[in-house]
Coordinates of C-alpha atoms in Angstrom, one line a residue:
X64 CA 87.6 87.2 132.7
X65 CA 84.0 88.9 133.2
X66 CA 82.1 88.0 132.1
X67 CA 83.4 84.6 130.2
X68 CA 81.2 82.1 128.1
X69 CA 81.5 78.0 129.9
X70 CA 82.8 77.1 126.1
X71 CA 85.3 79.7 126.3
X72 CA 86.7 78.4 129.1
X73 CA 86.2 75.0 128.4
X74 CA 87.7 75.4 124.5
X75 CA 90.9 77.1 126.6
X76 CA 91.4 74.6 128.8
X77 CA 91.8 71.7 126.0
X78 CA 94.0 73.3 124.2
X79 CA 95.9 76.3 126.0
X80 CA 98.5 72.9 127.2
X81 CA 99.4 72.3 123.8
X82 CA 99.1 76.2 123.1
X83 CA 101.9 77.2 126.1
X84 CA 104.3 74.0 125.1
X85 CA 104.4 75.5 121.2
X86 CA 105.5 78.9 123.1
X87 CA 108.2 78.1 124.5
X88 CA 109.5 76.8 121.1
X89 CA 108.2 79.9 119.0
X90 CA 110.1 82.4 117.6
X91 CA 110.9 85.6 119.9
X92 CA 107.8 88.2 120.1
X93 CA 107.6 90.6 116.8
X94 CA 109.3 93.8 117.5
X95 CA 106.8 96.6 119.6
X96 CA 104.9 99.6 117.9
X97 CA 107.8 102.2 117.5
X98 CA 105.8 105.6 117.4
X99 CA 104.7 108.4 119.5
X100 CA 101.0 107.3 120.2
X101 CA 99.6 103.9 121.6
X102 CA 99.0 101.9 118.6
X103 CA 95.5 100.0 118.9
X104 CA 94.6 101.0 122.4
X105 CA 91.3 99.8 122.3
X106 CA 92.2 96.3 120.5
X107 CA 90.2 96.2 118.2
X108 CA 92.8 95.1 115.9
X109 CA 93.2 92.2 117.9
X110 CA 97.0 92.6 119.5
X111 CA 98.2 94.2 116.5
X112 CA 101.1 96.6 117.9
X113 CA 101.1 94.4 121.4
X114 CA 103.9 92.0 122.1
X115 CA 103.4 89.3 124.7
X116 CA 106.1 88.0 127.1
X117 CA 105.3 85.3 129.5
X118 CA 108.3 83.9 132.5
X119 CA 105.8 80.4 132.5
X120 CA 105.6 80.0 128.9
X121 CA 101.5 81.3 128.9
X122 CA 102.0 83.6 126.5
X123 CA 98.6 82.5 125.4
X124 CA 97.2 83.8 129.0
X125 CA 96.9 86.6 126.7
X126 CA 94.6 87.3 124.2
X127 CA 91.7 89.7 123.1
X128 CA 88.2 88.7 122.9
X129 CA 85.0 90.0 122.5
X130 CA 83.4 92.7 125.0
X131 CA 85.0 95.8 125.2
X132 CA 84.4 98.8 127.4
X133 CA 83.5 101.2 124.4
X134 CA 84.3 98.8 121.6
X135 CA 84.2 95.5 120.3
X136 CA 87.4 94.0 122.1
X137 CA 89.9 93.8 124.9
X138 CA 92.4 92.5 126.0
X139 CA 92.0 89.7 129.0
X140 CA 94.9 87.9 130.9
X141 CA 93.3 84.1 131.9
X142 CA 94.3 80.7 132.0
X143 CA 93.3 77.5 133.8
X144 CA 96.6 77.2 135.6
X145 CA 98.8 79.4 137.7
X146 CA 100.7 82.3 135.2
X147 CA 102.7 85.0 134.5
X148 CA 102.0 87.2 131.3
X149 CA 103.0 90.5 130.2
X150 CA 101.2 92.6 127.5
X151 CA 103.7 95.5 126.1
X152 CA 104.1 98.0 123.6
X153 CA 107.1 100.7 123.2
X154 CA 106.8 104.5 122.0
X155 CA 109.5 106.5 121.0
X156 CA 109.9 109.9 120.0
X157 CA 108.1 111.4 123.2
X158 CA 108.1 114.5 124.3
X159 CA 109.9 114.5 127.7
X160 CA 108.3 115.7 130.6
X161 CA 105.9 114.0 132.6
X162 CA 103.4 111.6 130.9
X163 CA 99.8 109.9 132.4
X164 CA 99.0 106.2 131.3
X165 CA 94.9 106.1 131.7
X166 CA 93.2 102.9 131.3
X167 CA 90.0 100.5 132.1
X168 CA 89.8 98.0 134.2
X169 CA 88.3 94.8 135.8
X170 CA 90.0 91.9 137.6
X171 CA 88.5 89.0 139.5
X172 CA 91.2 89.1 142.0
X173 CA 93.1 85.6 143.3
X174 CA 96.8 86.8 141.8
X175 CA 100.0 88.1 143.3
X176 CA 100.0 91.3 141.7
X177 CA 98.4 92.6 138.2
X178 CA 99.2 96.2 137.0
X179 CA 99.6 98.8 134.9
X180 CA 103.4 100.0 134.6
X181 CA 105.6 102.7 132.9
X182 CA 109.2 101.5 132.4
X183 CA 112.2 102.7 130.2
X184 CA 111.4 105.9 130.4
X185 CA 114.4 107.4 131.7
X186 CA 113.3 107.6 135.3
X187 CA 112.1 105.0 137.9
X188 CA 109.1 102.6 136.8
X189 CA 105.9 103.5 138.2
X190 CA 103.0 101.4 138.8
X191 CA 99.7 101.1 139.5
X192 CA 97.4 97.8 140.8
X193 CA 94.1 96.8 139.1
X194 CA 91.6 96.8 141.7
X195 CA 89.4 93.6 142.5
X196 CA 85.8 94.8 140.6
X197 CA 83.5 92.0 141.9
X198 CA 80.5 93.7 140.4
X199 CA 82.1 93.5 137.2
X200 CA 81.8 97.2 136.2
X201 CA 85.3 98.7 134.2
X202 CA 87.0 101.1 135.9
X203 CA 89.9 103.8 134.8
X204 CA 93.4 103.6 136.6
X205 CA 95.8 105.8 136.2
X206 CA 99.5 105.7 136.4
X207 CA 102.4 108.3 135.2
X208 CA 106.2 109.0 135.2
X209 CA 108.3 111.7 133.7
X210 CA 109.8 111.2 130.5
X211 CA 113.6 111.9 130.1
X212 CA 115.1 110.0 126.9
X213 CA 112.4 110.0 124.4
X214 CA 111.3 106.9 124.9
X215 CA 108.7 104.4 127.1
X216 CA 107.2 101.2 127.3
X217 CA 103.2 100.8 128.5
X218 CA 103.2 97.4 129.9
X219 CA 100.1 95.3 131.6
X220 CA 101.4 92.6 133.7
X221 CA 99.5 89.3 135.9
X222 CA 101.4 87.3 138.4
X223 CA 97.9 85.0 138.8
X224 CA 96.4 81.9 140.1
X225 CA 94.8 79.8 138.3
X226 CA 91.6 80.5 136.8
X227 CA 91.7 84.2 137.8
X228 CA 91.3 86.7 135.4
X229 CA 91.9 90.7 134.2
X230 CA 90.2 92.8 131.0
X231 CA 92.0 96.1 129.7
X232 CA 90.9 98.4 127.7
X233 CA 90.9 102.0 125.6
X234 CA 94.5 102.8 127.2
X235 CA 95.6 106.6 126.4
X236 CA 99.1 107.8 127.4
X237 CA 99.1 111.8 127.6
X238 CA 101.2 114.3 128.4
X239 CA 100.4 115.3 132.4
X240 CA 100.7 113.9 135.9
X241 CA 99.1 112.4 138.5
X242 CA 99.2 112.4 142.5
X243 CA 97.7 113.0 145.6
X244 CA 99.1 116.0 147.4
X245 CA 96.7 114.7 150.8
X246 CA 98.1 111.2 152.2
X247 CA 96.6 111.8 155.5
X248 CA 96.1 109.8 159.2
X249 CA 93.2 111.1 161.7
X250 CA 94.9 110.8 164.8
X251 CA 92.3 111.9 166.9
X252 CA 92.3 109.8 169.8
X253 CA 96.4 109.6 169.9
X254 CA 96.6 111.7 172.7
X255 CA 93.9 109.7 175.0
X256 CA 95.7 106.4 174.4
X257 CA 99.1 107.7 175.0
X258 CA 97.6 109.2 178.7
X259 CA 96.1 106.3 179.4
X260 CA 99.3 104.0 178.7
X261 CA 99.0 103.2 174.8
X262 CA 103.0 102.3 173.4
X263 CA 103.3 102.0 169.6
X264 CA 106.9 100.9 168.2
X265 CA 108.4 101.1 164.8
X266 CA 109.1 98.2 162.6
X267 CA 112.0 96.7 164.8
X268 CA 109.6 96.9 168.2
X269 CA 111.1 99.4 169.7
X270 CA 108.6 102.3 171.4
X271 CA 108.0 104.7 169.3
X272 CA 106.3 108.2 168.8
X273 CA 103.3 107.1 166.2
X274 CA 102.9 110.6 165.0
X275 CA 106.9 109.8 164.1
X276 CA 105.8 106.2 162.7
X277 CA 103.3 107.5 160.9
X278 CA 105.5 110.7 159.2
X279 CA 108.3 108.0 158.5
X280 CA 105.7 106.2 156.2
X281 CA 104.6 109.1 154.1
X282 CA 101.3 111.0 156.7
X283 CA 101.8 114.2 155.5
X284 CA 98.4 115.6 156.8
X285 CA 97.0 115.2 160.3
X286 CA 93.2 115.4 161.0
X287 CA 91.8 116.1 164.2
X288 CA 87.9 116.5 165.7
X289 CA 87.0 118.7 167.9
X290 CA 83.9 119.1 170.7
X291 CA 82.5 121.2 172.1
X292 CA 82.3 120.1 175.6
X293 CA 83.1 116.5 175.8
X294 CA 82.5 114.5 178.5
X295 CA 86.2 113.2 179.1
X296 CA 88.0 116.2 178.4
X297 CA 89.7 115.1 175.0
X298 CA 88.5 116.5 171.5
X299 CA 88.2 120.2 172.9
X300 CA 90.0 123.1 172.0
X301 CA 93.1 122.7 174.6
X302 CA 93.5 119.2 173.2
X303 CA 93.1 120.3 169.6
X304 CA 95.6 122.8 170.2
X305 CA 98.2 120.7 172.1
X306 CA 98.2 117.5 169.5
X307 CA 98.0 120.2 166.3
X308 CA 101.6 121.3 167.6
X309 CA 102.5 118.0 167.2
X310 CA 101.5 117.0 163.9
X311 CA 102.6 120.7 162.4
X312 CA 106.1 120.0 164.2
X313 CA 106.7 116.9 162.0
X314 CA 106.1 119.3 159.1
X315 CA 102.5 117.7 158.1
X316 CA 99.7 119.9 157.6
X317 CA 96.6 120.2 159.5
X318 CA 92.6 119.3 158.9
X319 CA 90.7 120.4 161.8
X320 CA 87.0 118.5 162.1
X321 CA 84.2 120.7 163.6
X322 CA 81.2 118.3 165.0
X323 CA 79.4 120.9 166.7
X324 CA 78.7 118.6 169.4
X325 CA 79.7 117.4 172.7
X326 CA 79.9 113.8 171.1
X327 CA 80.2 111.6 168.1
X328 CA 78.3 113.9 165.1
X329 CA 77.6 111.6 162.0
X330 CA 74.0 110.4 159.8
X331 CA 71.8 109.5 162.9
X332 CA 73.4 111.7 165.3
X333 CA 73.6 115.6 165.4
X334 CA 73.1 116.8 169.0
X335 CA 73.5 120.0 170.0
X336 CA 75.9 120.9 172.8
X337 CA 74.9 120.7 175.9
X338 CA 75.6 124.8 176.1
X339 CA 74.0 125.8 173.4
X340 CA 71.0 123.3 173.6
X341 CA 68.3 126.3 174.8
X342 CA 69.6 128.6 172.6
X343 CA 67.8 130.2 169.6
X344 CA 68.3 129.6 166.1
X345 CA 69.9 133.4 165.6
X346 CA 72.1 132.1 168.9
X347 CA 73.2 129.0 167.1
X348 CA 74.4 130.6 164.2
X349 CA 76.4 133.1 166.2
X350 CA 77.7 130.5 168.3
X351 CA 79.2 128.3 165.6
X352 CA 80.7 131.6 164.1
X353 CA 82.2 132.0 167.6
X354 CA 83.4 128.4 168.3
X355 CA 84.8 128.2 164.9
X356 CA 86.6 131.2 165.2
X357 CA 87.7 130.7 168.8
X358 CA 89.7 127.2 167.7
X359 CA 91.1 128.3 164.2
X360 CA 92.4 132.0 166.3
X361 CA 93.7 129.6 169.1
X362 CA 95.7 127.7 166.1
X363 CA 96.8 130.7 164.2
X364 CA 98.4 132.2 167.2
X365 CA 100.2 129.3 168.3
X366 CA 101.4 129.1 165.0
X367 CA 99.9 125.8 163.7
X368 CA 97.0 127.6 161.2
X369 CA 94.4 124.7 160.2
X370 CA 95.4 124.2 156.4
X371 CA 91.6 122.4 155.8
X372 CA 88.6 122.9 158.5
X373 CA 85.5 120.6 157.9
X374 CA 82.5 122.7 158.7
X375 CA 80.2 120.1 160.5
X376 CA 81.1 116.2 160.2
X377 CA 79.1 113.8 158.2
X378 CA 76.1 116.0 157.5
X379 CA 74.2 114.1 155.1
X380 CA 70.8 115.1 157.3
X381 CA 72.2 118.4 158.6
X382 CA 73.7 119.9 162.0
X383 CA 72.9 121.2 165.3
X384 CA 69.3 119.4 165.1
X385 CA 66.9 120.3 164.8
X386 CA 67.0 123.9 163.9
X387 CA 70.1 122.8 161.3
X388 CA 68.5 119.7 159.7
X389 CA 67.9 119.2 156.0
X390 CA 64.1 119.8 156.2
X391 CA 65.2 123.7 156.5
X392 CA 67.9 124.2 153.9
X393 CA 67.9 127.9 154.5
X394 CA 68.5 127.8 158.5
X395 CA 71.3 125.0 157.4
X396 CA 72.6 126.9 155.1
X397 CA 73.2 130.2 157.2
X398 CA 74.9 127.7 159.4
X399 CA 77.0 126.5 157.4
X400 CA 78.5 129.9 156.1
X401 CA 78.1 131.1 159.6
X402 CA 81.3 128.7 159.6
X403 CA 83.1 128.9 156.6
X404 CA 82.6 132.7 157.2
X405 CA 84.5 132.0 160.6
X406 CA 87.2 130.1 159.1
X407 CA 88.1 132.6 156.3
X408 CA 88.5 135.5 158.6
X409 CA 91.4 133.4 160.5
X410 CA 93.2 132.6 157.5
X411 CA 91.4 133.3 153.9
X412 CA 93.9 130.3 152.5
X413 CA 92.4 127.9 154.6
X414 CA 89.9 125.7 152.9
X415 CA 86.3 124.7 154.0
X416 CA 85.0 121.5 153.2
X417 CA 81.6 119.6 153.5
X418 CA 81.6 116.2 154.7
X419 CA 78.9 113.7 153.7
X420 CA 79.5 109.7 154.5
X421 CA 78.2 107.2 151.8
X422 CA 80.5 107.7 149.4
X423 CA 79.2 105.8 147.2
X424 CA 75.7 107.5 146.9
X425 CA 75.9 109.7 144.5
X426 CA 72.0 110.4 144.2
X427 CA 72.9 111.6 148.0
X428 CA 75.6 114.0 147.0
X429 CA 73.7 115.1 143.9
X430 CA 70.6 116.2 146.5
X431 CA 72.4 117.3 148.8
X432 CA 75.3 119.7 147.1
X433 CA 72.6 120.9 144.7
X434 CA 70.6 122.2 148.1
X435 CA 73.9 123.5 149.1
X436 CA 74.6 125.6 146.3
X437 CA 70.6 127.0 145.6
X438 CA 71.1 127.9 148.8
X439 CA 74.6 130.3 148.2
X440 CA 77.2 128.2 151.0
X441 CA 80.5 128.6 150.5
X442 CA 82.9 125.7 149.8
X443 CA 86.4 124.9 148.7
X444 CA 86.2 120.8 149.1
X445 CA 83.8 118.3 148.7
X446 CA 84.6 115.7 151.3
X447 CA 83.6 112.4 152.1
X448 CA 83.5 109.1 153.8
X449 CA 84.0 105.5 152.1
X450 CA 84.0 102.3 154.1
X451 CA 83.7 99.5 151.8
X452 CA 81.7 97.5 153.9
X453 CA 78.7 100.0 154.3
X454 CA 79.1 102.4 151.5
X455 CA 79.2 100.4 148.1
X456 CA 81.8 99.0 145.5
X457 CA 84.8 101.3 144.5
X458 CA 83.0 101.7 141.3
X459 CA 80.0 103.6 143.1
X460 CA 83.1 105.5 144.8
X461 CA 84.3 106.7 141.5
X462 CA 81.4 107.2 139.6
X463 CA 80.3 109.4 142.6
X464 CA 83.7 111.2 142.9
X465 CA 83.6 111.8 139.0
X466 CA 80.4 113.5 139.3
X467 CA 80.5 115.6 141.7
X468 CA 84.1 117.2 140.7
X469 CA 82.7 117.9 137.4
X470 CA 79.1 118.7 138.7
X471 CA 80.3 121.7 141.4
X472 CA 84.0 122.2 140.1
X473 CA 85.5 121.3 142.7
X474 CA 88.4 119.1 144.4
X475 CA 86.9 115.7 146.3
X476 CA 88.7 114.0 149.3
X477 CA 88.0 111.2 151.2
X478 CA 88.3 111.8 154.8
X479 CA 87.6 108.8 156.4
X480 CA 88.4 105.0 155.0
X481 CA 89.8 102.0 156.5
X482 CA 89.8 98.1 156.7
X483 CA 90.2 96.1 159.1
X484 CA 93.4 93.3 159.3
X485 CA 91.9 90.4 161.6
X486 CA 88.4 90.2 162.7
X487 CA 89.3 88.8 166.1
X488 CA 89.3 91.9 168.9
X489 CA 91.7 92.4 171.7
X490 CA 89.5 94.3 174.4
X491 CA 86.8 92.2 174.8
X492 CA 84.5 94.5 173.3
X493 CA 83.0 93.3 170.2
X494 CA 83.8 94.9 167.1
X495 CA 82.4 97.0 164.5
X496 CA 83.4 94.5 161.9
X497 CA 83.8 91.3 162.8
X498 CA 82.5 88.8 160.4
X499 CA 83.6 87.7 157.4
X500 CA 80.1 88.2 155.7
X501 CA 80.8 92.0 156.5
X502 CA 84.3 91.8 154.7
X503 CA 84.2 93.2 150.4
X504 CA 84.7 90.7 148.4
X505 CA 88.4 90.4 147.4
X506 CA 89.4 92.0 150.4
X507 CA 90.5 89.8 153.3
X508 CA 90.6 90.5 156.6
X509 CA 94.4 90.5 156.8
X510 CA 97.0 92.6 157.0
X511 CA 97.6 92.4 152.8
X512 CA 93.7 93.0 152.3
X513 CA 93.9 95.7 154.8
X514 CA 96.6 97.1 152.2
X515 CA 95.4 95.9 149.2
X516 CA 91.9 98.5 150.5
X517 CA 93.6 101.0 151.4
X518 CA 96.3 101.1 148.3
X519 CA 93.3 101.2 145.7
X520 CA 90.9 104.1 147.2
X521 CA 93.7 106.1 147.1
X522 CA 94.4 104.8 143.2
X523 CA 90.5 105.6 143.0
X524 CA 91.0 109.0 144.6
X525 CA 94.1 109.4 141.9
X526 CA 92.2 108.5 138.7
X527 CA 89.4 111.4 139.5
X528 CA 89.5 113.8 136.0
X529 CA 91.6 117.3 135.9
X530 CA 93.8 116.8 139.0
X531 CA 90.7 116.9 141.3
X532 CA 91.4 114.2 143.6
X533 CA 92.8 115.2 146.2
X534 CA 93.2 112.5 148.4
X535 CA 93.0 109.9 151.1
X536 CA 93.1 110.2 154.8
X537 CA 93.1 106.6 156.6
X538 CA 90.5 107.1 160.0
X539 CA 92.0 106.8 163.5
X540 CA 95.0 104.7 162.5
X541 CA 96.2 105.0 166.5
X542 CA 93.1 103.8 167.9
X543 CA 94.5 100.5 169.5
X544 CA 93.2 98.8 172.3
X545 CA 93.7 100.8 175.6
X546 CA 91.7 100.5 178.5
X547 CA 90.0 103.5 179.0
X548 CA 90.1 105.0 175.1
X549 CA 86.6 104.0 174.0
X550 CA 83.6 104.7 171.9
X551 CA 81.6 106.4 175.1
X552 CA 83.8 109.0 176.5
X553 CA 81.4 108.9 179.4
X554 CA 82.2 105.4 179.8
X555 CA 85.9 105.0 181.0
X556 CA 85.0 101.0 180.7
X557 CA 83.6 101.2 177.0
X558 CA 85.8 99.3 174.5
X559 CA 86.3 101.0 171.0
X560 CA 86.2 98.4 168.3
X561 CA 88.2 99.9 166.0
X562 CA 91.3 98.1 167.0
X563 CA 91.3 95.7 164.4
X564 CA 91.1 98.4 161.5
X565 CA 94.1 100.1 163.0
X566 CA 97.2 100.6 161.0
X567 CA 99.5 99.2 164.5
X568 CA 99.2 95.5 164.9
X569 CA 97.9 93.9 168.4
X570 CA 101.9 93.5 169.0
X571 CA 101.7 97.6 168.4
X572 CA 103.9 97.5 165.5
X573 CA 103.2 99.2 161.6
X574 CA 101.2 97.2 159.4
X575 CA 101.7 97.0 155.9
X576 CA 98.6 99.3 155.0
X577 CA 101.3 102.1 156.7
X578 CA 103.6 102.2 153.7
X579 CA 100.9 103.2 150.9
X580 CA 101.0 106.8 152.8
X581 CA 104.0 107.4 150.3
X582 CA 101.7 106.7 147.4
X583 CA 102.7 109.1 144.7

């Protein structure tokens, strides 16, 4: 539990043996609350309503103590040996239809599974994992089902280690659902590693189209970058336009990702194309009207229209430096519409979004989308990036995504996330993360902390208020080791360092991470 008193613990530990031994003679658990609403959701009348269950006899594993989120209790699952415990309480008389269970969180990690779960509800159980919150800040989950008899049981469950702990609190269970409706894969260097010899097989070995691989596991959107000019040919228009027919051909829908570059556009980077690097700032607004126009008209007319189009990539400092940088809010602001303006008159249901990284920094966001909209650009999506391992806990993530939905109305989506599933690489070119001192804490390097990090932004993404998370798309799960496909795409011999964040093994096969693309 967190945080949890040395007496507490120590008073458990004498006595929870003789505690557990008297369990397994008791008599059965009293009956559950019987009612439409969640009876003591906050526990502050102790577990009055609750019923415990426990397969290991711990049914003293849980209790409620003091230090609640917004009250004076909640409820914590602990004990000093290995356990299984399940907290429960049963409502009848519901309404049916579909039906949201929200709670708050925090969990230590070092268990096989601890979650949140509607059962009995007259369709299939549905689930959702307590993240690891080493920083010890609550966070709310959320997890729903549709209601078809009348009747449902709000259960909290811990398959744990010993010593590891969860806390729960101020549960509501309310009519609505939940969902992402953007489980997404950025597969824009696919195309380069398949030319240059890349294979990637399906869960049996046997060679594989990864766009298919990736479909199969539940990618319904595909995100692509595009340059201006690159050096090696790939991430320009024609390329855009060939792998776009792909992804729309497996029925996914389609993010295109302007850099305004000829390379890699993120924080410390904006660079001009090498075309347009003379030309004036009047010039540069006409030109990323024209550019942005000339892809989106070259999609439309193939018939693969861009369903999302970032307008720049990663812009917490601006674009097109240094006539688009933040010091000049109203030259980056006439950019930035000269875009969106571009986009709209292509297809006016195509939505423009404006991508920041940090995800976590929500003073950033705040500064920056309050520039934005002093300044009159035009947005449909706030968009963002979130790497554990640079950006922050997943509590800065939501607080951050929380905000800024309410803050500017809008829908958020993280565009770029991953993990890695070893640290070792397989090119011979070091890689980006490497250490375990890089790593977040409760998230190995290993292909169950690579999904364990991937399955609980996109519960984060879930839990945003109103239906305003839109979702998750995993970054350049195709980027294996190829010789040839690297960072430098003026370097043929450059390695990319991104293999071991991947979501295809060094063997080339799907990873577990793959399968939370069905998340609901």
């Amino acid at each position: 539990m967190f945080p949890a008193s040395r007496l507490t613990r120590t008073v458990r530990a004498l006595f929870l043996p003789l505690v557990a031994g008297l369990a397994l003679t008791a008599a059965p658990a009293p009956a559950a609350h019987a009612a439409a609403t969640l009876a003591n959701p906050g526990f502050e009348s102790g577990t009055a309503g609750w019923s415990t269950r426990s397969a290991t006899g711990h049914h003293s594993a849980s209790f409620v103590e003091a230090g609640g989120r917004s009250g004076a209790s909640r409820l914590s699952h602990w004990a000093p040996t290995a356990y299984r415990v399940e907290t429960y309480q049963s409502l009848t008389g519901l309404p049916d239809g579909p039906h949201t269970l929200t709670a708050w969180v925090r969990s230590g990690g070092g268990r096989h599974a601890a979650h949140l779960s509607l059962r009995d509800c007259g369709a299939p159980e549905q689930r959702t994992d307590l993240p690891v919150t080493p920083d010890g800040r609550w966070m709310r989950i959320v997890t729903s089902v549709r209601v078809t008899s009348g009747r449902c049981t709000v259960a909290i469950t811990s398959d744990a280690h010993a010593g590891s702990w969860i806390n729960v609190d101020d549960l509501t269970l309310t009519a609505g659902s939940t969902g992402l409706s953007v489980r997404g894969v950025d597969v824009s260097s696919l195309k380069k590693s398949e030319d240059l010899g890349g294979v990637y097989r399906d869960a049996s070995g046997t060679p594989a189209d990864a766009l298919a691989v990736l479909r199969a596991a539940g990618a319904d959107h595909g995100r692509l970058k595009v340059w201006v000019d690159p050096a090696d040919g790939y991430h320009d228009k024609a390329r855009v336009l060939e792998t776009a027919r792909r992804i729309k051909a497996r029925g996914m829908r389609l993010l295109v990702d302007f850099h305004y570059s000829d390379t890699w556009a993120d924080p410390g980077a904006q660079t001009k194309p090498a075309a347009w690097a003379s030309h004036s700032y009047e010039q540069l607004r006409a030109d990323v009207y024209d550019h942005t126009r000339d892809v989106l008209a070259a999609l439309k007319a193939q018939g693969t229209t861009a369903d999302m189009v970032q307008i720049g990539n990663e812009t917490d400092s601006g674009m097109l430096w240094p006539e688009g940088s933040t010091t000049d809010w109203s030259r980056l602001a006439g950019l930035l519409n000269a875009g969106a303006s571009a986009a709209k008159s292509v297809s006016s249901s195509t939505r423009v979004a404006l991508h920041l990284a940090h995800g976590g920094d929500n003073a950033l966001y705040r500064w920056w989308f309050d520039a934005a909209t002093a300044h009159g650009v035009r947005f449909d999506v706030i968009a963002l990036s979130f790497y554990g391992y640079w950006h922050g806990p997943l509590s800065a993530l939501q607080a951050n995504l929380d905000d800024v939905s309410a803050r500017y109305g809008k829908p958020v989506l993280v565009v770029e996330t991953a993990y890695p599933f070893r640290l070792d690489d397989e090119d011979g070119h070091e890689n980006i993360i490497d250490r375990t001192d890089e790593l977040v804490d409760g998230y190995p390097a290993t292909p169950a902390g690579q999904a364990t990090w991937l399955r609980d932004v996109m519960n984060v993404v879930e839990a945003v208020p109103h239906g305003r998370g839109l979702g998750v798309v995993y970054w350049e799960p195709t980027w294996t080791a190829v010789r040839g496909n690297g960072w430098d795409p003026a370097d043929p011999s450059s390695g990319n360092g991104w293999e071991n964040q991947a979501l295809f093994d060094y063997a080339d096969r799907p990873l577990p991470a793959m399968a939370w693309l069905r998340h609901r």
